[in-house]
PDB file of C-alpha atoms in Angstrom:
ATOM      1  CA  UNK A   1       3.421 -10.437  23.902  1.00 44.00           C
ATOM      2  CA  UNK A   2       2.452 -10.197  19.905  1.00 42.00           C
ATOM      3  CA  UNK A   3      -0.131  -7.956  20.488  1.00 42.00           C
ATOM      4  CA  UNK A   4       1.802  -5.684  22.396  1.00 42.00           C
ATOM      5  CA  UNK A   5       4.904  -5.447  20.045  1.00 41.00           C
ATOM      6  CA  UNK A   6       1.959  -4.713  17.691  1.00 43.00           C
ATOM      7  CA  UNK A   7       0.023  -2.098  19.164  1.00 43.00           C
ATOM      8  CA  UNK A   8       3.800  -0.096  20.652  1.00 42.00           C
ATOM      9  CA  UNK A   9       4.646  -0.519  16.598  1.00 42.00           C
ATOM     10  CA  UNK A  10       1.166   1.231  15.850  1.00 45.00           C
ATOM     11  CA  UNK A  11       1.305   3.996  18.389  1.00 44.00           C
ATOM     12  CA  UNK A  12       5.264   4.603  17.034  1.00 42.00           C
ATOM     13  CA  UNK A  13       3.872   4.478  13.462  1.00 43.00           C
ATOM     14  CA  UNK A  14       1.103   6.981  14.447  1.00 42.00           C
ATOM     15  CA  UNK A  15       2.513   9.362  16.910  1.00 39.00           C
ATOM     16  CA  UNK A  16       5.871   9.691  14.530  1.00 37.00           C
ATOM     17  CA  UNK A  17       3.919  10.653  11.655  1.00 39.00           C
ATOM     18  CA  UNK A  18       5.058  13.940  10.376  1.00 41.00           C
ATOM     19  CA  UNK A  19       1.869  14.807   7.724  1.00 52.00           C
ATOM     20  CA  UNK A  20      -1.010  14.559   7.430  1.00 67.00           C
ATOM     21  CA  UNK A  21      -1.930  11.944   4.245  1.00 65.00           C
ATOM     22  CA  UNK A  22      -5.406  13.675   3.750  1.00 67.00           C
ATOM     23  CA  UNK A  23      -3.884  17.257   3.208  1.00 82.00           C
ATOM     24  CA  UNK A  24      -3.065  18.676  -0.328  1.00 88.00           C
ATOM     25  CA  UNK A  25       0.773  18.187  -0.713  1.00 91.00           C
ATOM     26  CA  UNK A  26       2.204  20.645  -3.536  1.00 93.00           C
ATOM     27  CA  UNK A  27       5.448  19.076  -5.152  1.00 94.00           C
ATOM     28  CA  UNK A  28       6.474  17.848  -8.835  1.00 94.00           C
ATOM     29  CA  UNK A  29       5.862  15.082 -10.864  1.00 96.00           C
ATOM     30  CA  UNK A  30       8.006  13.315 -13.306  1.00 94.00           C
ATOM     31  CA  UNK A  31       7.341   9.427 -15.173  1.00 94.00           C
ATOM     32  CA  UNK A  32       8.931   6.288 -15.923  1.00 88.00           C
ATOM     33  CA  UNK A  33       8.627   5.840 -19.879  1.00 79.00           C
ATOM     34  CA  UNK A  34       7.879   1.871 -18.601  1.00 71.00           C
ATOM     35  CA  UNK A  35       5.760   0.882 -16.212  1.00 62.00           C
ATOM     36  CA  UNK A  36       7.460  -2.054 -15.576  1.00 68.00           C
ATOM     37  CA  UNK A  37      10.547   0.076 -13.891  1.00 66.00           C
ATOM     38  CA  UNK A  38       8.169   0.872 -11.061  1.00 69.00           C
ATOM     39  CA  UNK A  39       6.398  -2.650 -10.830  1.00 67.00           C
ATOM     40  CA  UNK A  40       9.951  -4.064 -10.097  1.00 73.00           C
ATOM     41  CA  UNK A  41      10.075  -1.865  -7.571  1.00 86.00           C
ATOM     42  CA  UNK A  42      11.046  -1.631  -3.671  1.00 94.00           C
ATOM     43  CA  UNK A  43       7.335  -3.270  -2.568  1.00 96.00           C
ATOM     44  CA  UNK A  44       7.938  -6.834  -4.075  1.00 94.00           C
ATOM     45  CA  UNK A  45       5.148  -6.904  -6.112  1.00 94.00           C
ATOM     46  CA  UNK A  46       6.501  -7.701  -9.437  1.00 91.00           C
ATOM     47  CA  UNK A  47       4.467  -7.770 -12.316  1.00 89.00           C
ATOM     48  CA  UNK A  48       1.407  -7.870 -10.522  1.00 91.00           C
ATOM     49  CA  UNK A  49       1.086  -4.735  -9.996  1.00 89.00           C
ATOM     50  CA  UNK A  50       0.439  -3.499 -13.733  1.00 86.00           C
ATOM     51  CA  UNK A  51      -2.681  -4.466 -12.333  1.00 86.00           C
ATOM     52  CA  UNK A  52      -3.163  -2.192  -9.771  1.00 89.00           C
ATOM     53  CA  UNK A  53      -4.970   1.092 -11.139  1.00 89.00           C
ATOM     54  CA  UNK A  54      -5.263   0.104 -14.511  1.00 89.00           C
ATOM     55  CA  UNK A  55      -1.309   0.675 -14.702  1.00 89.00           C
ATOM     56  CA  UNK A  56      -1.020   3.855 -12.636  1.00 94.00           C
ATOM     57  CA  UNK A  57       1.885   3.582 -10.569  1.00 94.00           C
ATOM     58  CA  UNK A  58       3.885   5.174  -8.478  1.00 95.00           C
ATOM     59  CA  UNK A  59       7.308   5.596  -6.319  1.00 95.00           C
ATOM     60  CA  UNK A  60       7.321   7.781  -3.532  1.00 96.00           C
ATOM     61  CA  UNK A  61       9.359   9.153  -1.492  1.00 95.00           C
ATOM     62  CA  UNK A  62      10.452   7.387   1.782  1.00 95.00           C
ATOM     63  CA  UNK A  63       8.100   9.535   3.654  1.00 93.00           C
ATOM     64  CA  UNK A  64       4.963   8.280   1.808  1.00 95.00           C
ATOM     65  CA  UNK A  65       7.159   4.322   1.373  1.00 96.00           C
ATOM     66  CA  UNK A  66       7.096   4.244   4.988  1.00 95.00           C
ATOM     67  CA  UNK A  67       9.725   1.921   5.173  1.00 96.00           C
ATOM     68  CA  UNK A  68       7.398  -0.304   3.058  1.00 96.00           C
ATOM     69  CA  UNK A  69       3.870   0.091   5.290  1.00 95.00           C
ATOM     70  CA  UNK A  70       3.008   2.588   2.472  1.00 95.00           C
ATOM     71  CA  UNK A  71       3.057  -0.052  -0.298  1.00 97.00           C
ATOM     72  CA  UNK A  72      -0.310  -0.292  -2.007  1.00 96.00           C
ATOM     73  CA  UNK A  73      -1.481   3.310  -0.846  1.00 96.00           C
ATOM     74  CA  UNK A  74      -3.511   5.289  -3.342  1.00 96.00           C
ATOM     75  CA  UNK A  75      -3.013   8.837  -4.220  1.00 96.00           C
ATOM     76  CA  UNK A  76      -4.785  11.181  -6.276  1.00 96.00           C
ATOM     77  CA  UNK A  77      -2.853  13.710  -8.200  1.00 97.00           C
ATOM     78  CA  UNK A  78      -3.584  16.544 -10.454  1.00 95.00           C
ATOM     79  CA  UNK A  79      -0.943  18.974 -12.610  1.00 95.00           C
ATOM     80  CA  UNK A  80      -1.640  22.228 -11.459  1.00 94.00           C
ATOM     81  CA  UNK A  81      -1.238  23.484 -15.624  1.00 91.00           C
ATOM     82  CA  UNK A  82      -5.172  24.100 -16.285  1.00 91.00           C
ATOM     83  CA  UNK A  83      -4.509  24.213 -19.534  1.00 93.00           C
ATOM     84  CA  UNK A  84      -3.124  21.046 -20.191  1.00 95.00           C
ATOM     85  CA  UNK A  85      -4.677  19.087 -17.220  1.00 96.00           C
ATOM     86  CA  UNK A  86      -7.856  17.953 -15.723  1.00 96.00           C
ATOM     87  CA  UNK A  87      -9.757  19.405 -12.208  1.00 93.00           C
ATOM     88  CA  UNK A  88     -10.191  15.289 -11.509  1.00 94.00           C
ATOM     89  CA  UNK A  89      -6.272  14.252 -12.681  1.00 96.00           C
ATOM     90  CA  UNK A  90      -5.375  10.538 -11.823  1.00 97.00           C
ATOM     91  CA  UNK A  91      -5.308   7.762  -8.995  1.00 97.00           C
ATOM     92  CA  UNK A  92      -1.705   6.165  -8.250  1.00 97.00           C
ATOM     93  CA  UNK A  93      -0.673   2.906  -6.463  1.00 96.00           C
ATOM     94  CA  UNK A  94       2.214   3.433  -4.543  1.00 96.00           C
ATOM     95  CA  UNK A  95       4.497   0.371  -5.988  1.00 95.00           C
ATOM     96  CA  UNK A  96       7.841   1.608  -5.450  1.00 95.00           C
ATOM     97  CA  UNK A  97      10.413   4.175  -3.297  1.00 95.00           C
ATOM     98  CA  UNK A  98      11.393   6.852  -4.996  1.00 94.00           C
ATOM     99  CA  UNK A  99      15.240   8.043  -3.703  1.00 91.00           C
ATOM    100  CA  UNK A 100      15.401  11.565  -5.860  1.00 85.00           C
ATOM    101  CA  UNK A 101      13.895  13.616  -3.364  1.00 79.00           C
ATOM    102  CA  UNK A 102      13.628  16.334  -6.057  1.00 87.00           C
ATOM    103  CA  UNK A 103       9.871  14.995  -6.377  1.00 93.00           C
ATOM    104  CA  UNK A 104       7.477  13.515  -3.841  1.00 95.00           C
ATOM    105  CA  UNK A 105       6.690  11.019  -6.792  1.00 96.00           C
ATOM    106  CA  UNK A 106       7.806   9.350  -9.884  1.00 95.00           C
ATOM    107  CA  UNK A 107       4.885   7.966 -11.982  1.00 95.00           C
ATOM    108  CA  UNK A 108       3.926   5.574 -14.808  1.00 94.00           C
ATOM    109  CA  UNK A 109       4.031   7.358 -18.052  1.00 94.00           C
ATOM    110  CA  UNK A 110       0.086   5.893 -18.461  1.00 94.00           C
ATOM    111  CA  UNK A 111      -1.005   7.867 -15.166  1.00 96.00           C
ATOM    112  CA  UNK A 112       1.211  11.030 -15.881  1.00 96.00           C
ATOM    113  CA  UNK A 113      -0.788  11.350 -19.422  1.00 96.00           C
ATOM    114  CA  UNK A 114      -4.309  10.249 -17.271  1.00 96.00           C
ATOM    115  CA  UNK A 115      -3.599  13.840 -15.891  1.00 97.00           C
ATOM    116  CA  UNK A 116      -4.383  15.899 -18.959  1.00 97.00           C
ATOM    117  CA  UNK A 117      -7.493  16.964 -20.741  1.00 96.00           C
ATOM    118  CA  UNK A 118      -8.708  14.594 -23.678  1.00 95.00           C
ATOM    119  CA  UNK A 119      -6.003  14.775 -26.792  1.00 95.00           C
ATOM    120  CA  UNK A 120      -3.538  16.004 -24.950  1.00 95.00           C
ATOM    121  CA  UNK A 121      -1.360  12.979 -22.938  1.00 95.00           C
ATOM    122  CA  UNK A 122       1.221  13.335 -24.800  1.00 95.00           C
ATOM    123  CA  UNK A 123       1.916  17.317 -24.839  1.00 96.00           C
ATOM    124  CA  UNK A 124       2.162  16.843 -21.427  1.00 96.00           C
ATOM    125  CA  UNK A 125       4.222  14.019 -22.006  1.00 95.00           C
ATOM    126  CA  UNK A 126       6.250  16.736 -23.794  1.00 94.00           C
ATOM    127  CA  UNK A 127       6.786  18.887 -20.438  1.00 94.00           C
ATOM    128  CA  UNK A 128       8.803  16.275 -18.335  1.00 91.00           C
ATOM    129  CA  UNK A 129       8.362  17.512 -15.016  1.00 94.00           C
ATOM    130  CA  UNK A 130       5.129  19.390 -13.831  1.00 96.00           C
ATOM    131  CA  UNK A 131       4.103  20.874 -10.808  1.00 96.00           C
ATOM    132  CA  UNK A 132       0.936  18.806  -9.401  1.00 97.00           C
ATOM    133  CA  UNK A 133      -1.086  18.690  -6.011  1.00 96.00           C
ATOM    134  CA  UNK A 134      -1.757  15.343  -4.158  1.00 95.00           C
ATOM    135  CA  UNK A 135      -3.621  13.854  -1.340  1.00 93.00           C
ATOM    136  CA  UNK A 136      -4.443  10.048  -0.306  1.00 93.00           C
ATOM    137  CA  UNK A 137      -7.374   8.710  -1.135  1.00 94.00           C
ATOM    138  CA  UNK A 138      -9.087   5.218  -0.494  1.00 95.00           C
ATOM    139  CA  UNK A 139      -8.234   2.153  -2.154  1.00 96.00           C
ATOM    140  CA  UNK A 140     -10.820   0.423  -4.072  1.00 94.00           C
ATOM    141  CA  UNK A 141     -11.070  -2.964  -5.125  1.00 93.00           C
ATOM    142  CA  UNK A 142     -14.535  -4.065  -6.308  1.00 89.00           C
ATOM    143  CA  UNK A 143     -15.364  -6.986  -5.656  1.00 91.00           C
ATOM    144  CA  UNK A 144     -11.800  -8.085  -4.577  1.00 94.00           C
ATOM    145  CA  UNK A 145     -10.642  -9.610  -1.297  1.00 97.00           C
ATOM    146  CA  UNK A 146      -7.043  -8.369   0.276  1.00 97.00           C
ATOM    147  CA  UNK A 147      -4.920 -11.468  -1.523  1.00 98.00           C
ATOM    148  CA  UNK A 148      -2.179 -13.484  -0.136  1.00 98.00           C
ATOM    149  CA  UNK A 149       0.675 -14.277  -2.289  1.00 98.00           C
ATOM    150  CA  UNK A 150       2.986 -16.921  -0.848  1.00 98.00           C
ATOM    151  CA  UNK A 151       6.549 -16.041  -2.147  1.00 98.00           C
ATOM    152  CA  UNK A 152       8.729 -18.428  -3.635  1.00 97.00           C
ATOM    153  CA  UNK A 153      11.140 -18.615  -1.609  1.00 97.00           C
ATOM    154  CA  UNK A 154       8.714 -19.839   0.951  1.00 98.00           C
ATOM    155  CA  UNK A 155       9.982 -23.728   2.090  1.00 96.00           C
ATOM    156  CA  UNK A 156       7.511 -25.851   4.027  1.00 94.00           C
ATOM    157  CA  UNK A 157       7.753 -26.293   6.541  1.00 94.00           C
ATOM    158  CA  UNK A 158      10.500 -24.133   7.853  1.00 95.00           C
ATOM    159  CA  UNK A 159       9.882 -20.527   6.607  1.00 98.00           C
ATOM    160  CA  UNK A 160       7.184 -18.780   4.835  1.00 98.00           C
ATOM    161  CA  UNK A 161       7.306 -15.509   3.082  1.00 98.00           C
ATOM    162  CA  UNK A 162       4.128 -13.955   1.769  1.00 98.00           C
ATOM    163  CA  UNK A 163       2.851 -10.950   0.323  1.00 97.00           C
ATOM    164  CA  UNK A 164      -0.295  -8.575   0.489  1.00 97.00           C
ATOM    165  CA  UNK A 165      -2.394  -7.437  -2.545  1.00 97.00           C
ATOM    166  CA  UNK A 166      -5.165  -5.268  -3.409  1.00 96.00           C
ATOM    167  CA  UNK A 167      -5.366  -3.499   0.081  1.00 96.00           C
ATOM    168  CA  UNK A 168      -8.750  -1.206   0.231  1.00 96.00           C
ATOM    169  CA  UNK A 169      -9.058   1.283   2.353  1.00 95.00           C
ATOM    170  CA  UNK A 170      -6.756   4.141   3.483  1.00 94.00           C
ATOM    171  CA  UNK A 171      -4.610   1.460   5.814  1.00 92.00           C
ATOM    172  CA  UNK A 172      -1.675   0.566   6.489  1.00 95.00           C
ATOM    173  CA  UNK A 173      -0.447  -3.409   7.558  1.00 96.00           C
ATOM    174  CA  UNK A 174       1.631  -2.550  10.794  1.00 95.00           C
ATOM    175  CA  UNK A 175       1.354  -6.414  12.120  1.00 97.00           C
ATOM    176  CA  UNK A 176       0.762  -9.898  11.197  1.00 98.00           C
ATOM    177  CA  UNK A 177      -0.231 -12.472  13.087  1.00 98.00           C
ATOM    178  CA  UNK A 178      -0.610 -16.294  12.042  1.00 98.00           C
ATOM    179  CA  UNK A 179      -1.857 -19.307  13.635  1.00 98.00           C
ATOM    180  CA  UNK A 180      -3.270 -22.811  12.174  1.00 98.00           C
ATOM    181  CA  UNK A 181      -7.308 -22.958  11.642  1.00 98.00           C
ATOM    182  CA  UNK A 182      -9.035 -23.037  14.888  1.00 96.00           C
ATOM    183  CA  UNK A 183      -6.336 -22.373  17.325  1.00 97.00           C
ATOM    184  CA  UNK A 184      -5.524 -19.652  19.807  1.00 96.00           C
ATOM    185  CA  UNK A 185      -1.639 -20.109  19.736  1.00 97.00           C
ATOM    186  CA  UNK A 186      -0.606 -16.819  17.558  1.00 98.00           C
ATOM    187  CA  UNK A 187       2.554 -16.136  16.690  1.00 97.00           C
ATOM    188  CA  UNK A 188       3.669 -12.926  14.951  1.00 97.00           C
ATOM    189  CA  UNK A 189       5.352 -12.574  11.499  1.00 98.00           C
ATOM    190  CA  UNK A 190       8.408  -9.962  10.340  1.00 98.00           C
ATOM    191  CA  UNK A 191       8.024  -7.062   8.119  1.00 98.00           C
ATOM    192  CA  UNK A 192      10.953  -8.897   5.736  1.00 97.00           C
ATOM    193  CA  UNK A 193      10.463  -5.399   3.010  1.00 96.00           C
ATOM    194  CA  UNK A 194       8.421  -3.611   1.184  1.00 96.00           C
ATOM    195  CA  UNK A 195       4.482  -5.733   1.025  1.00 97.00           C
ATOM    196  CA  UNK A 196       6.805  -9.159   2.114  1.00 98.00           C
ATOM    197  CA  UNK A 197       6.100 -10.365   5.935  1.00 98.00           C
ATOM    198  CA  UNK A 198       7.883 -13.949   6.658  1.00 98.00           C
ATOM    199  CA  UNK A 199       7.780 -16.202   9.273  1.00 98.00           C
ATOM    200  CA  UNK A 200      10.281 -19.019  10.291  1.00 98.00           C
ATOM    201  CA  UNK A 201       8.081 -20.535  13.087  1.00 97.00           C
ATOM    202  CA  UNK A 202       5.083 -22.013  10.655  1.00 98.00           C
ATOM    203  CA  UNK A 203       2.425 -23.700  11.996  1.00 97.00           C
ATOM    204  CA  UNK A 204       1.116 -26.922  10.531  1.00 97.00           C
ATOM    205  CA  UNK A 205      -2.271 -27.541   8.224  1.00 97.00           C
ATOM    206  CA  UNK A 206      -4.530 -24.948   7.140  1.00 98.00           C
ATOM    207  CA  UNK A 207      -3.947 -21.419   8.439  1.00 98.00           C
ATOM    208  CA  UNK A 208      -5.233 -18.088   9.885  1.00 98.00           C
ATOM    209  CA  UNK A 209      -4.175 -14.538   9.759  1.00 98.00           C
ATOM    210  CA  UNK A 210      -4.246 -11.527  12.135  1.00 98.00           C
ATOM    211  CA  UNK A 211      -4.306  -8.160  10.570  1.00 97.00           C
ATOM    212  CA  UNK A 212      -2.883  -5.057  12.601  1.00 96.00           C
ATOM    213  CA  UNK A 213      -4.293  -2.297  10.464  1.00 95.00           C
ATOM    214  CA  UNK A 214      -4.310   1.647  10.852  1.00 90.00           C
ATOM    215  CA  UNK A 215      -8.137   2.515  11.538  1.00 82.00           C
ATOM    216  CA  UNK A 216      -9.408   5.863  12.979  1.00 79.00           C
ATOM    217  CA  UNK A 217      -7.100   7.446  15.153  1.00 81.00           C
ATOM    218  CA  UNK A 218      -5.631   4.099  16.737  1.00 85.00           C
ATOM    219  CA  UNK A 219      -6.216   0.504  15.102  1.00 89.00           C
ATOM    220  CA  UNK A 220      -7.608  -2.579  14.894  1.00 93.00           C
ATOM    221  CA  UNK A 221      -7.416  -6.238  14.453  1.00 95.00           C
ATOM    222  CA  UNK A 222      -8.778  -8.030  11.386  1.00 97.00           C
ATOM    223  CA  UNK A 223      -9.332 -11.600  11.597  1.00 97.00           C
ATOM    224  CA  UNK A 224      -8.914 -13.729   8.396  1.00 98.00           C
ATOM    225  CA  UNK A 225     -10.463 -17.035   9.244  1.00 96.00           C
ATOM    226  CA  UNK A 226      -9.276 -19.171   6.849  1.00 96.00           C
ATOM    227  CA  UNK A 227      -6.290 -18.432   3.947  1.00 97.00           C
ATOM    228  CA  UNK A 228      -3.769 -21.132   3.424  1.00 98.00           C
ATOM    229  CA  UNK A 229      -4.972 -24.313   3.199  1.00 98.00           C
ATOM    230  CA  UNK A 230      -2.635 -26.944   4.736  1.00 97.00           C
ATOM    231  CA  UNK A 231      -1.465 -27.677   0.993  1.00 97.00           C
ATOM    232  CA  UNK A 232      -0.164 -24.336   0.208  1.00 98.00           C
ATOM    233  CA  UNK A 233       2.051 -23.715  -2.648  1.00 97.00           C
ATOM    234  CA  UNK A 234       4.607 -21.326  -3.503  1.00 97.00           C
ATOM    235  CA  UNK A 235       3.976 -18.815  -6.410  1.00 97.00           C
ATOM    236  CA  UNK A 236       0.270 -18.972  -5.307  1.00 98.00           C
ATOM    237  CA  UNK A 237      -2.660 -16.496  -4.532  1.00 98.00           C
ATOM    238  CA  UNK A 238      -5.029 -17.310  -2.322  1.00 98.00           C
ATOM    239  CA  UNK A 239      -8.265 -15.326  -1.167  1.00 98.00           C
ATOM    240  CA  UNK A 240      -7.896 -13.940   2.095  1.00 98.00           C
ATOM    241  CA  UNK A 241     -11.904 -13.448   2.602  1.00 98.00           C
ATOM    242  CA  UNK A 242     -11.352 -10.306   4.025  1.00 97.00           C
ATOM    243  CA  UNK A 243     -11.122  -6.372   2.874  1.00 97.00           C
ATOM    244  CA  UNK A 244     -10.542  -3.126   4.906  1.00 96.00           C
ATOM    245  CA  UNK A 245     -12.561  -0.421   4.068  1.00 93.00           C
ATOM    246  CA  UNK A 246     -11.034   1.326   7.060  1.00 92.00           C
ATOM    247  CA  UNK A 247      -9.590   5.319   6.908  1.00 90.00           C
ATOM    248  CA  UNK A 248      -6.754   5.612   9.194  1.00 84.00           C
ATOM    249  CA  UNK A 249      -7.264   9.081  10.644  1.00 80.00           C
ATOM    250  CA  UNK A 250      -4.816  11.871  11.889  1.00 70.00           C
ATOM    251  CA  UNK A 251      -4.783  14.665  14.210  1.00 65.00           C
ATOM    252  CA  UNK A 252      -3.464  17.232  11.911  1.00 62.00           C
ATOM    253  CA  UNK A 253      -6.202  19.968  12.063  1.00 56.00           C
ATOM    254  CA  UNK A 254      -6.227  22.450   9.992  1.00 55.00           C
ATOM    255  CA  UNK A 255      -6.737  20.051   7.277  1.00 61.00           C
ATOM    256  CA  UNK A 256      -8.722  17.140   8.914  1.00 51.00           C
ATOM    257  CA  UNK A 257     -11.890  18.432   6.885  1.00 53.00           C
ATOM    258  CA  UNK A 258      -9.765  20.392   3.792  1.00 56.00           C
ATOM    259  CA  UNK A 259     -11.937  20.491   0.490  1.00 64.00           C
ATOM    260  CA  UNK A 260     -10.184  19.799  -2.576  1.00 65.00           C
ATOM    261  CA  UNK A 261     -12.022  22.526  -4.656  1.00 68.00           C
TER     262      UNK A 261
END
């Protein structure tokens, strides 16, 4: 029954999909003087993630949030001013949901300056608001697993919250699946909000994962073998041994194969 509710969720996910992520989006960009406004954000992730893209962060709007499936995507954006900004501009980690629809984003003032040529972060700082160009991009985390942050409000052994970090790939978690080490009895946990999935039916000792991801035009199941150990502690990160390197693709033709010139 889990992996249907999973793969229904998936086709939903896919077939309801409005854009394509891999085009080039034109829209405006304006910053957060603090990073930390967007780290406190709608995805849960606190302060870790100041150390997601060296501190480039981002709120999007709920078309890119997803409802919180988009947390932890990467985006590259560039400020279409040639004269203040760079052909390359900067990589953002979607951290937050951004509710003034006036712009697709809202970034960290860090990435917003990460946009412009050498000397000249803050006269662009200066502007406010510019007009940029955006498309998603891989994740990358080198030489770092997907990590599994058990939440404190997590109480053994009734209920456990978790959450997901560093997520490579272009992917998106659409279901979780958990069972102890070495069995076959699954059960499925909720999307609680933003990178948070929680489960009130926890299985004893060590555990397992089940990863519904977004991968080529459909998905796929990755298995994480072994994550919690039976001792696991709230306010911990644990190595989940696994990474997805997947893309997710769409069928949004013309810009399947759109260069970024």
């Amino acid at each position: 029954m889990a992996f249907f509710v999973c793969f229904f969720f998936l086709f939903f996910l896919i077939s309801s999909s409005t854009a394509c992520d891999r085009c080039v989006h034109q829209t405006k960009v304006a910053y957060f003087s603090k990073a930390s406004a967007l780290s406190s954000g709608a995805c849960g992730y606190g302060s870790l993630a100041l150390g997601f893209s060296s501190g480039h962060l981002a709120a999007g709007v709920a078309s890119l949030y997803k409802d919180g499936a988009g947390c932890g995507a990467c985006f590259q954006i560039r400020c279409k001013n040639t004269s203040h900004c760079t052909k390359g501009g900067t990589i953002v980690t979607l951290t937050d949901l951004n509710r003034n629809n006036q712009t697709d984003f809202v970034i960290s003032s860090r990435a917003f300056m990460a946009m412009a040529h050498k000397g000249m972060g803050q006269d662009l700082l200066k502007l406010g608001i510019v007009d940029v160009e955006y498309k998603r991009v891989p994740c990358q985390y080198k030489n770092q697993n997907l990590a599994v942050r058990v939440e404190e409000s997590s109480q053994k052994p009734n209920y456990l919250a978790v959450k997901f970090l560093y997520q490579g790939g272009q992917t998106e978690i659409v279901g979780v699946d958990i069972a102890q080490v070495g069995s076959s009895n699954w059960g499925f946990m909720s999307h609680n909000y933003g990178a948070v999935w929680d489960t009130s039916r926890v299985p004893s000792g060590a555990l397992q994962f089940r990863f519904v991801i977004t991968a080529g035009y459909d998905g796929k199941y990755i298995w994480a073998q072994h994550v919690l150990p039976a001792d696991w502690k709230s306010g911990v990160i644990y190595d989940s041994g696994v990474q997805f390197t997947d893309i997710a693709q769409e069928g949004c033709s013309p810009c399947d194969d759109e260069t970024w010139k």
